[in-house]
Amino acid sequence: MLDLHTHLFNARYVPLASVIANAMGKDESHLANQVARLLEALTGSSYPEQISLVEQQFQDEDAHDEYRLEQFWSITEHELLAATGSLDGMSKGASALHGESLAAPVFGLLRSSNLMDIIESLSKIDYAAEGWAGALPSAYATVASYKSLEASLLFGDFLAWAKSVVKKALRVVTALMDPKAWGEVENYLEFFLTMLKSEETMLAKVLAGYGNDLPPLQISHYMMDMQMAYALHKPPYYSFHPVQVDRMQTLQRSNPSRVFGFSAFDPRRDDWRLRAEESLAKGFLGFKFYPAMGYKPTGNDPDIQARVDAFFDFCVERDAAIFVHCTPQGFQTRLKQGAYAHPKHWRDVLGNTRWSKLRLCLGHAGGGRMENGSLKSPGWMADSDKEWADTDNFARIVTELCTTHPNVYCEIGYITALFENDKREIFVANIERARRAAVEGNLPYDLLDKMAYGSDWHMPDMVDNTRKYLDVFLEIMNRDTYKGYLDQFFWKNAYRFLKLPS
């Protein structure tokens, strides 16, 4: 089995301060900058992962968020203790040092650490200037700086102060972020927790999420080059080239024939060709193309379009694969450019004989029912012939491209409506609409020879429901109508797209 849509990058791979500020409706935010520093510092912590959120029972969402905040604090406390350099402290735990003065020699390294500076900076945030006017629990009422406390401050008291600072910053920043900034309602605390994991831990979590009763599991993961999408062009903690690419190459080489990777393309990079050549030379199979980040397959400004066209030529010449985000929403900036992912643009590209053999996979296969401003796509949740035929139905256009062009595929990740049984039947009905249309139009390919399984693992609903999402498609593909396509859907179609030997 091959999951054709996963992500294994963490908080250090994205321009996190810009991502957070944009969701707050800004280009720049001191709070976003300092929270990003905190999350970057915590990323890859050796603190052992706690029980999955999906296994917990909570009275309400506030209680759920409080649990998440406690997880953040546990990781932070672990890293503060690690910053002391004290082997005794790490082995016995923070409580063993609670009675020590913060001025004691054992805390010398901690006092000068990056994490201490981050927490001190967070304590000085002007929340009113950031746009926060709400009330907070009394536990978040803190002095501005630990340095203003008594010189004899005990480590235990310092930890209590730091805990309130960290939890306040995370609670406020996520409250100020638009929950629909990326389309569907997002719980940013949960997303950030996932983003703290190391690449190796993420991979292990993907594989564990599927259970141990399946055939050998392979995954394809996608990188994203997001820096140029944001107004200030702030770099991520890890530069895309060479650091991110090299780290992912190492992960792939450590898991040969099990993990396949795609680098990323951004036409705003003057040196895109050098980056692309280096990525292919390092074993990446192709490139992620993410229109919501501010560029389209067609219709860009002339300089950008010239680079996009040259990139398509490059990929056709090398038969390199392109995986494209294809829903009206997604990881977009506050400019809300999700409409750039409209598959009509790919119809124009593929209609040009210059690029008709482009090797392309349309991620999410157009997605479910979604809106982005005036753009409305019924997607795979179209519940009538009229809706399916809608001019802006991403899903229908995707199926037409797949059944028309030799190297065009789609994957079906992150359509959460399919967890509902009635929505599942709508999805199946639309598969049949698309297959009938291909036969009636005398098109050369059956949709089920072009559609592949994917999850979009990285998004919280997929992290918490990895096996549940797979089970949706196991149920569908084991129906009598589709049993003959089970292997195609779960691995053979992906193999053809990726050009893997079968």
PDB file of C-alpha atoms in Angstrom, residues 68-282:
ATOM      1  CA  ARG A  68      -2.926  20.797  24.642  1.00  0.00           C
ATOM      2  CA  LEU A  69      -1.456  23.784  26.485  1.00  0.00           C
ATOM      3  CA  GLU A  70      -0.288  21.465  29.261  1.00  0.00           C
ATOM      4  CA  GLN A  71       1.446  19.354  26.617  1.00  0.00           C
ATOM      5  CA  PHE A  72       3.237  22.439  25.325  1.00  0.00           C
ATOM      6  CA  TRP A  73       4.317  23.315  28.835  1.00  0.00           C
ATOM      7  CA  SER A  74       5.584  19.799  29.555  1.00  0.00           C
ATOM      8  CA  ILE A  75       7.798  19.997  26.467  1.00  0.00           C
ATOM      9  CA  THR A  76       8.972  23.491  27.440  1.00  0.00           C
ATOM     10  CA  GLU A  77       9.787  22.420  30.999  1.00  0.00           C
ATOM     11  CA  HIS A  78      11.741  19.455  29.657  1.00  0.00           C
ATOM     12  CA  GLU A  79      13.754  21.752  27.390  1.00  0.00           C
ATOM     13  CA  LEU A  80      14.385  24.247  30.197  1.00  0.00           C
ATOM     14  CA  LEU A  81      15.743  21.434  32.322  1.00  0.00           C
ATOM     15  CA  ALA A  82      17.872  20.211  29.418  1.00  0.00           C
ATOM     16  CA  ALA A  83      19.255  23.743  29.015  1.00  0.00           C
ATOM     17  CA  THR A  84      20.776  23.543  32.507  1.00  0.00           C
ATOM     18  CA  GLY A  85      23.162  20.840  31.343  1.00  0.00           C
ATOM     19  CA  SER A  86      22.533  19.065  34.643  1.00  0.00           C
ATOM     20  CA  LEU A  87      22.617  15.285  34.293  1.00  0.00           C
ATOM     21  CA  ASP A  88      21.275  14.971  37.824  1.00  0.00           C
ATOM     22  CA  GLY A  89      18.382  17.287  36.990  1.00  0.00           C
ATOM     23  CA  MET A  90      17.507  15.391  33.815  1.00  0.00           C
ATOM     24  CA  SER A  91      17.552  12.037  35.604  1.00  0.00           C
ATOM     25  CA  LYS A  92      15.587  13.136  38.686  1.00  0.00           C
ATOM     26  CA  GLY A  93      13.236  15.648  37.067  1.00  0.00           C
ATOM     27  CA  ALA A  94      12.502  19.324  37.601  1.00  0.00           C
ATOM     28  CA  SER A  95      11.011  18.784  41.059  1.00  0.00           C
ATOM     29  CA  ALA A  96      14.446  17.771  42.358  1.00  0.00           C
ATOM     30  CA  LEU A  97      15.669  21.305  41.641  1.00  0.00           C
ATOM     31  CA  HIS A  98      12.585  23.269  42.734  1.00  0.00           C
ATOM     32  CA  GLY A  99      14.182  24.423  45.980  1.00  0.00           C
ATOM     33  CA  GLU A 100      17.381  25.692  44.365  1.00  0.00           C
ATOM     34  CA  SER A 101      17.896  29.406  43.818  1.00  0.00           C
ATOM     35  CA  LEU A 102      17.733  30.426  40.170  1.00  0.00           C
ATOM     36  CA  ALA A 103      20.989  32.277  40.848  1.00  0.00           C
ATOM     37  CA  ALA A 104      22.740  28.999  41.736  1.00  0.00           C
ATOM     38  CA  PRO A 105      25.635  27.836  39.519  1.00  0.00           C
ATOM     39  CA  VAL A 106      23.619  24.837  38.306  1.00  0.00           C
ATOM     40  CA  PHE A 107      21.402  27.260  36.346  1.00  0.00           C
ATOM     41  CA  GLY A 108      24.222  29.255  34.745  1.00  0.00           C
ATOM     42  CA  LEU A 109      23.715  27.750  31.282  1.00  0.00           C
ATOM     43  CA  LEU A 110      19.941  28.081  31.567  1.00  0.00           C
ATOM     44  CA  ARG A 111      20.108  31.780  32.418  1.00  0.00           C
ATOM     45  CA  SER A 112      22.021  32.506  29.207  1.00  0.00           C
ATOM     46  CA  SER A 113      20.061  30.084  27.013  1.00  0.00           C
ATOM     47  CA  ASN A 114      18.032  30.901  23.917  1.00  0.00           C
ATOM     48  CA  LEU A 115      14.904  29.419  25.474  1.00  0.00           C
ATOM     49  CA  MET A 116      15.224  31.664  28.527  1.00  0.00           C
ATOM     50  CA  ASP A 117      15.525  34.680  26.227  1.00  0.00           C
ATOM     51  CA  ILE A 118      12.411  33.593  24.314  1.00  0.00           C
ATOM     52  CA  ILE A 119      10.314  33.260  27.467  1.00  0.00           C
ATOM     53  CA  GLU A 120      11.597  36.596  28.760  1.00  0.00           C
ATOM     54  CA  SER A 121      10.605  38.192  25.423  1.00  0.00           C
ATOM     55  CA  LEU A 122       7.153  36.607  25.597  1.00  0.00           C
ATOM     56  CA  SER A 123       6.656  38.052  29.078  1.00  0.00           C
ATOM     57  CA  LYS A 124       7.050  41.563  27.653  1.00  0.00           C
ATOM     58  CA  ILE A 125       4.435  41.245  24.895  1.00  0.00           C
ATOM     59  CA  ASP A 126       1.940  44.113  24.715  1.00  0.00           C
ATOM     60  CA  TYR A 127      -1.166  42.016  24.122  1.00  0.00           C
ATOM     61  CA  ALA A 128      -3.451  45.016  23.675  1.00  0.00           C
ATOM     62  CA  ALA A 129      -1.222  46.260  20.858  1.00  0.00           C
ATOM     63  CA  GLU A 130      -1.512  42.815  19.272  1.00  0.00           C
ATOM     64  CA  GLY A 131      -5.299  43.184  19.219  1.00  0.00           C
ATOM     65  CA  TRP A 132      -6.213  41.151  22.291  1.00  0.00           C
ATOM     66  CA  ALA A 133      -8.998  42.585  24.441  1.00  0.00           C
ATOM     67  CA  GLY A 134     -10.384  39.412  25.989  1.00  0.00           C
ATOM     68  CA  ALA A 135     -10.195  38.109  29.528  1.00  0.00           C
ATOM     69  CA  LEU A 136      -7.802  35.385  30.600  1.00  0.00           C
ATOM     70  CA  PRO A 137      -7.757  33.025  33.588  1.00  0.00           C
ATOM     71  CA  SER A 138      -6.195  34.540  36.705  1.00  0.00           C
ATOM     72  CA  ALA A 139      -3.354  32.022  36.430  1.00  0.00           C
ATOM     73  CA  TYR A 140      -2.050  34.030  33.472  1.00  0.00           C
ATOM     74  CA  ALA A 141      -1.607  37.206  35.498  1.00  0.00           C
ATOM     75  CA  THR A 142       2.189  37.484  35.722  1.00  0.00           C
ATOM     76  CA  VAL A 143       4.858  40.033  36.415  1.00  0.00           C
ATOM     77  CA  ALA A 144       6.482  41.354  33.286  1.00  0.00           C
ATOM     78  CA  SER A 145       9.854  39.696  33.788  1.00  0.00           C
ATOM     79  CA  TYR A 146      11.428  37.083  36.012  1.00  0.00           C
ATOM     80  CA  LYS A 147      14.354  39.504  36.317  1.00  0.00           C
ATOM     81  CA  SER A 148      12.122  41.870  38.263  1.00  0.00           C
ATOM     82  CA  LEU A 149      11.471  39.206  40.888  1.00  0.00           C
ATOM     83  CA  GLU A 150      13.573  38.688  43.991  1.00  0.00           C
ATOM     84  CA  ALA A 151      17.192  37.739  43.345  1.00  0.00           C
ATOM     85  CA  SER A 152      16.636  34.674  45.514  1.00  0.00           C
ATOM     86  CA  LEU A 153      13.874  33.378  43.220  1.00  0.00           C
ATOM     87  CA  LEU A 154      13.606  29.618  43.487  1.00  0.00           C
ATOM     88  CA  PHE A 155      13.654  27.430  40.395  1.00  0.00           C
ATOM     89  CA  GLY A 156      10.197  26.079  41.211  1.00  0.00           C
ATOM     90  CA  ASP A 157       8.774  29.602  41.354  1.00  0.00           C
ATOM     91  CA  PHE A 158      10.513  30.460  38.102  1.00  0.00           C
ATOM     92  CA  LEU A 159       8.905  27.448  36.418  1.00  0.00           C
ATOM     93  CA  ALA A 160       5.466  28.539  37.640  1.00  0.00           C
ATOM     94  CA  TRP A 161       6.092  31.993  36.166  1.00  0.00           C
ATOM     95  CA  ALA A 162       7.395  30.584  32.881  1.00  0.00           C
ATOM     96  CA  LYS A 163       4.423  28.240  32.617  1.00  0.00           C
ATOM     97  CA  SER A 164       1.967  31.116  32.849  1.00  0.00           C
ATOM     98  CA  VAL A 165       3.946  33.118  30.262  1.00  0.00           C
ATOM     99  CA  VAL A 166       4.059  30.260  27.740  1.00  0.00           C
ATOM    100  CA  LYS A 167       0.435  29.212  28.133  1.00  0.00           C
ATOM    101  CA  LYS A 168      -0.779  32.808  27.900  1.00  0.00           C
ATOM    102  CA  ALA A 169       1.169  33.448  24.696  1.00  0.00           C
ATOM    103  CA  LEU A 170      -0.085  30.279  23.020  1.00  0.00           C
ATOM    104  CA  ARG A 171      -3.682  30.765  24.122  1.00  0.00           C
ATOM    105  CA  VAL A 172      -3.804  34.375  22.942  1.00  0.00           C
ATOM    106  CA  VAL A 173      -1.974  33.917  19.642  1.00  0.00           C
ATOM    107  CA  THR A 174      -4.200  31.030  18.586  1.00  0.00           C
ATOM    108  CA  ALA A 175      -7.284  33.012  19.609  1.00  0.00           C
ATOM    109  CA  LEU A 176      -6.123  35.915  17.429  1.00  0.00           C
ATOM    110  CA  MET A 177      -5.561  33.633  14.429  1.00  0.00           C
ATOM    111  CA  ASP A 178      -8.525  33.282  12.077  1.00  0.00           C
ATOM    112  CA  PRO A 179      -9.676  29.654  12.505  1.00  0.00           C
ATOM    113  CA  LYS A 180     -10.664  29.606   8.827  1.00  0.00           C
ATOM    114  CA  ALA A 181      -7.481  31.201   7.500  1.00  0.00           C
ATOM    115  CA  TRP A 182      -6.684  28.008   5.574  1.00  0.00           C
ATOM    116  CA  GLY A 183     -10.273  27.163   4.666  1.00  0.00           C
ATOM    117  CA  GLU A 184     -11.822  24.689   7.077  1.00  0.00           C
ATOM    118  CA  VAL A 185     -11.829  25.461  10.797  1.00  0.00           C
ATOM    119  CA  GLU A 186      -8.359  24.700  12.158  1.00  0.00           C
ATOM    120  CA  ASN A 187      -7.278  24.034  15.727  1.00  0.00           C
ATOM    121  CA  TYR A 188      -3.887  25.691  15.667  1.00  0.00           C
ATOM    122  CA  LEU A 189      -2.756  24.306  19.015  1.00  0.00           C
ATOM    123  CA  GLU A 190      -3.135  20.776  17.725  1.00  0.00           C
ATOM    124  CA  PHE A 191      -1.475  21.647  14.424  1.00  0.00           C
ATOM    125  CA  PHE A 192       1.483  23.218  16.233  1.00  0.00           C
ATOM    126  CA  LEU A 193       1.882  20.143  18.429  1.00  0.00           C
ATOM    127  CA  THR A 194       2.231  17.994  15.318  1.00  0.00           C
ATOM    128  CA  MET A 195       4.741  20.469  13.888  1.00  0.00           C
ATOM    129  CA  LEU A 196       7.031  20.070  16.915  1.00  0.00           C
ATOM    130  CA  LYS A 197       7.967  16.516  15.994  1.00  0.00           C
ATOM    131  CA  SER A 198      11.240  15.579  14.351  1.00  0.00           C
ATOM    132  CA  GLU A 199      11.125  14.219  10.817  1.00  0.00           C
ATOM    133  CA  GLU A 200      11.873  10.709  12.081  1.00  0.00           C
ATOM    134  CA  THR A 201       9.152  10.904  14.728  1.00  0.00           C
ATOM    135  CA  MET A 202       6.627  12.111  12.164  1.00  0.00           C
ATOM    136  CA  LEU A 203       7.446   9.200   9.887  1.00  0.00           C
ATOM    137  CA  ALA A 204       7.115   6.743  12.761  1.00  0.00           C
ATOM    138  CA  LYS A 205       3.762   8.272  13.700  1.00  0.00           C
ATOM    139  CA  VAL A 206       2.432   7.999  10.138  1.00  0.00           C
ATOM    140  CA  LEU A 207       3.356   4.335   9.965  1.00  0.00           C
ATOM    141  CA  ALA A 208       2.050   3.568  13.458  1.00  0.00           C
ATOM    142  CA  GLY A 209      -1.230   5.304  12.676  1.00  0.00           C
ATOM    143  CA  TYR A 210      -2.052   2.681  10.064  1.00  0.00           C
ATOM    144  CA  GLY A 211      -1.581  -0.254  12.437  1.00  0.00           C
ATOM    145  CA  ASN A 212       0.343  -3.454  11.859  1.00  0.00           C
ATOM    146  CA  ASP A 213      -2.208  -5.542   9.961  1.00  0.00           C
ATOM    147  CA  LEU A 214      -1.596  -4.133   6.468  1.00  0.00           C
ATOM    148  CA  PRO A 215       0.651  -5.077   3.563  1.00  0.00           C
ATOM    149  CA  PRO A 216       4.025  -3.274   3.476  1.00  0.00           C
ATOM    150  CA  LEU A 217       3.355   0.467   3.631  1.00  0.00           C
ATOM    151  CA  GLN A 218       5.123   3.092   1.536  1.00  0.00           C
ATOM    152  CA  ILE A 219       4.595   6.841   1.566  1.00  0.00           C
ATOM    153  CA  SER A 220       5.265   9.812  -0.657  1.00  0.00           C
ATOM    154  CA  HIS A 221       5.919  13.106   1.139  1.00  0.00           C
ATOM    155  CA  TYR A 222       5.914  16.667  -0.161  1.00  0.00           C
ATOM    156  CA  MET A 223       7.964  19.677   0.787  1.00  0.00           C
ATOM    157  CA  MET A 224       6.727  23.272   0.513  1.00  0.00           C
ATOM    158  CA  ASP A 225       8.804  26.354  -0.317  1.00  0.00           C
ATOM    159  CA  MET A 226       6.714  29.049   1.373  1.00  0.00           C
ATOM    160  CA  GLN A 227       9.081  31.934   2.042  1.00  0.00           C
ATOM    161  CA  MET A 228       8.289  34.040  -1.031  1.00  0.00           C
ATOM    162  CA  ALA A 229       4.529  33.821  -0.493  1.00  0.00           C
ATOM    163  CA  TYR A 230       4.612  36.260   2.425  1.00  0.00           C
ATOM    164  CA  ALA A 231       5.156  39.997   2.159  1.00  0.00           C
ATOM    165  CA  LEU A 232       8.347  40.242   4.229  1.00  0.00           C
ATOM    166  CA  HIS A 233      10.000  37.114   2.762  1.00  0.00           C
ATOM    167  CA  LYS A 234      11.206  35.984   6.181  1.00  0.00           C
ATOM    168  CA  PRO A 235      13.227  32.788   5.881  1.00  0.00           C
ATOM    169  CA  PRO A 236      12.317  29.622   7.763  1.00  0.00           C
ATOM    170  CA  TYR A 237      14.587  28.350  10.540  1.00  0.00           C
ATOM    171  CA  TYR A 238      16.027  25.840   8.061  1.00  0.00           C
ATOM    172  CA  SER A 239      16.810  27.300   4.645  1.00  0.00           C
ATOM    173  CA  PHE A 240      15.042  25.392   1.868  1.00  0.00           C
ATOM    174  CA  HIS A 241      18.296  24.851  -0.022  1.00  0.00           C
ATOM    175  CA  PRO A 242      20.382  23.152   1.071  1.00  0.00           C
ATOM    176  CA  VAL A 243      19.280  22.398   4.646  1.00  0.00           C
ATOM    177  CA  GLN A 244      15.685  21.225   4.191  1.00  0.00           C
ATOM    178  CA  VAL A 245      16.472  19.264   1.054  1.00  0.00           C
ATOM    179  CA  ASP A 246      19.473  17.584   2.671  1.00  0.00           C
ATOM    180  CA  ARG A 247      17.548  16.654   5.818  1.00  0.00           C
ATOM    181  CA  MET A 248      14.758  15.081   3.798  1.00  0.00           C
ATOM    182  CA  GLN A 249      17.252  13.302   1.578  1.00  0.00           C
ATOM    183  CA  THR A 250      18.760  11.778   4.722  1.00  0.00           C
ATOM    184  CA  LEU A 251      15.320  10.636   5.875  1.00  0.00           C
ATOM    185  CA  GLN A 252      14.619   9.049   2.499  1.00  0.00           C
ATOM    186  CA  ARG A 253      17.996   7.317   2.364  1.00  0.00           C
ATOM    187  CA  SER A 254      17.403   5.952   5.862  1.00  0.00           C
ATOM    188  CA  ASN A 255      14.142   4.415   4.633  1.00  0.00           C
ATOM    189  CA  PRO A 256      14.955   3.208   1.109  1.00  0.00           C
ATOM    190  CA  SER A 257      12.028   2.188  -1.104  1.00  0.00           C
ATOM    191  CA  ARG A 258       9.679   3.033   1.737  1.00  0.00           C
ATOM    192  CA  VAL A 259       9.761   6.837   1.720  1.00  0.00           C
ATOM    193  CA  PHE A 260       9.692   8.811  -1.543  1.00  0.00           C
ATOM    194  CA  GLY A 261      10.092  12.560  -1.595  1.00  0.00           C
ATOM    195  CA  PHE A 262       9.091  15.574  -3.662  1.00  0.00           C
ATOM    196  CA  SER A 263      10.944  18.864  -3.475  1.00  0.00           C
ATOM    197  CA  ALA A 264       9.082  22.132  -4.147  1.00  0.00           C
ATOM    198  CA  PHE A 265       8.903  24.752  -6.892  1.00  0.00           C
ATOM    199  CA  ASP A 266       8.339  28.490  -6.582  1.00  0.00           C
ATOM    200  CA  PRO A 267       8.632  30.631  -9.745  1.00  0.00           C
ATOM    201  CA  ARG A 268       9.626  33.651  -7.661  1.00  0.00           C
ATOM    202  CA  ARG A 269      13.021  32.003  -7.145  1.00  0.00           C
ATOM    203  CA  ASP A 270      15.527  33.264  -9.732  1.00  0.00           C
ATOM    204  CA  ASP A 271      17.558  30.089  -9.287  1.00  0.00           C
ATOM    205  CA  TRP A 272      14.636  27.662  -9.539  1.00  0.00           C
ATOM    206  CA  ARG A 273      16.365  25.573 -12.233  1.00  0.00           C
ATOM    207  CA  LEU A 274      19.506  24.989 -10.154  1.00  0.00           C
ATOM    208  CA  ARG A 275      17.342  24.054  -7.175  1.00  0.00           C
ATOM    209  CA  ALA A 276      15.293  21.666  -9.317  1.00  0.00           C
ATOM    210  CA  GLU A 277      18.355  19.980 -10.795  1.00  0.00           C
ATOM    211  CA  GLU A 278      19.909  19.546  -7.344  1.00  0.00           C
ATOM    212  CA  SER A 279      16.684  18.059  -5.985  1.00  0.00           C
ATOM    213  CA  LEU A 280      16.462  15.469  -8.749  1.00  0.00           C
ATOM    214  CA  ALA A 281      20.157  14.654  -8.310  1.00  0.00           C
ATOM    215  CA  LYS A 282      19.499  13.987  -4.621  1.00  0.00           C
TER     216      LYS A 282
END
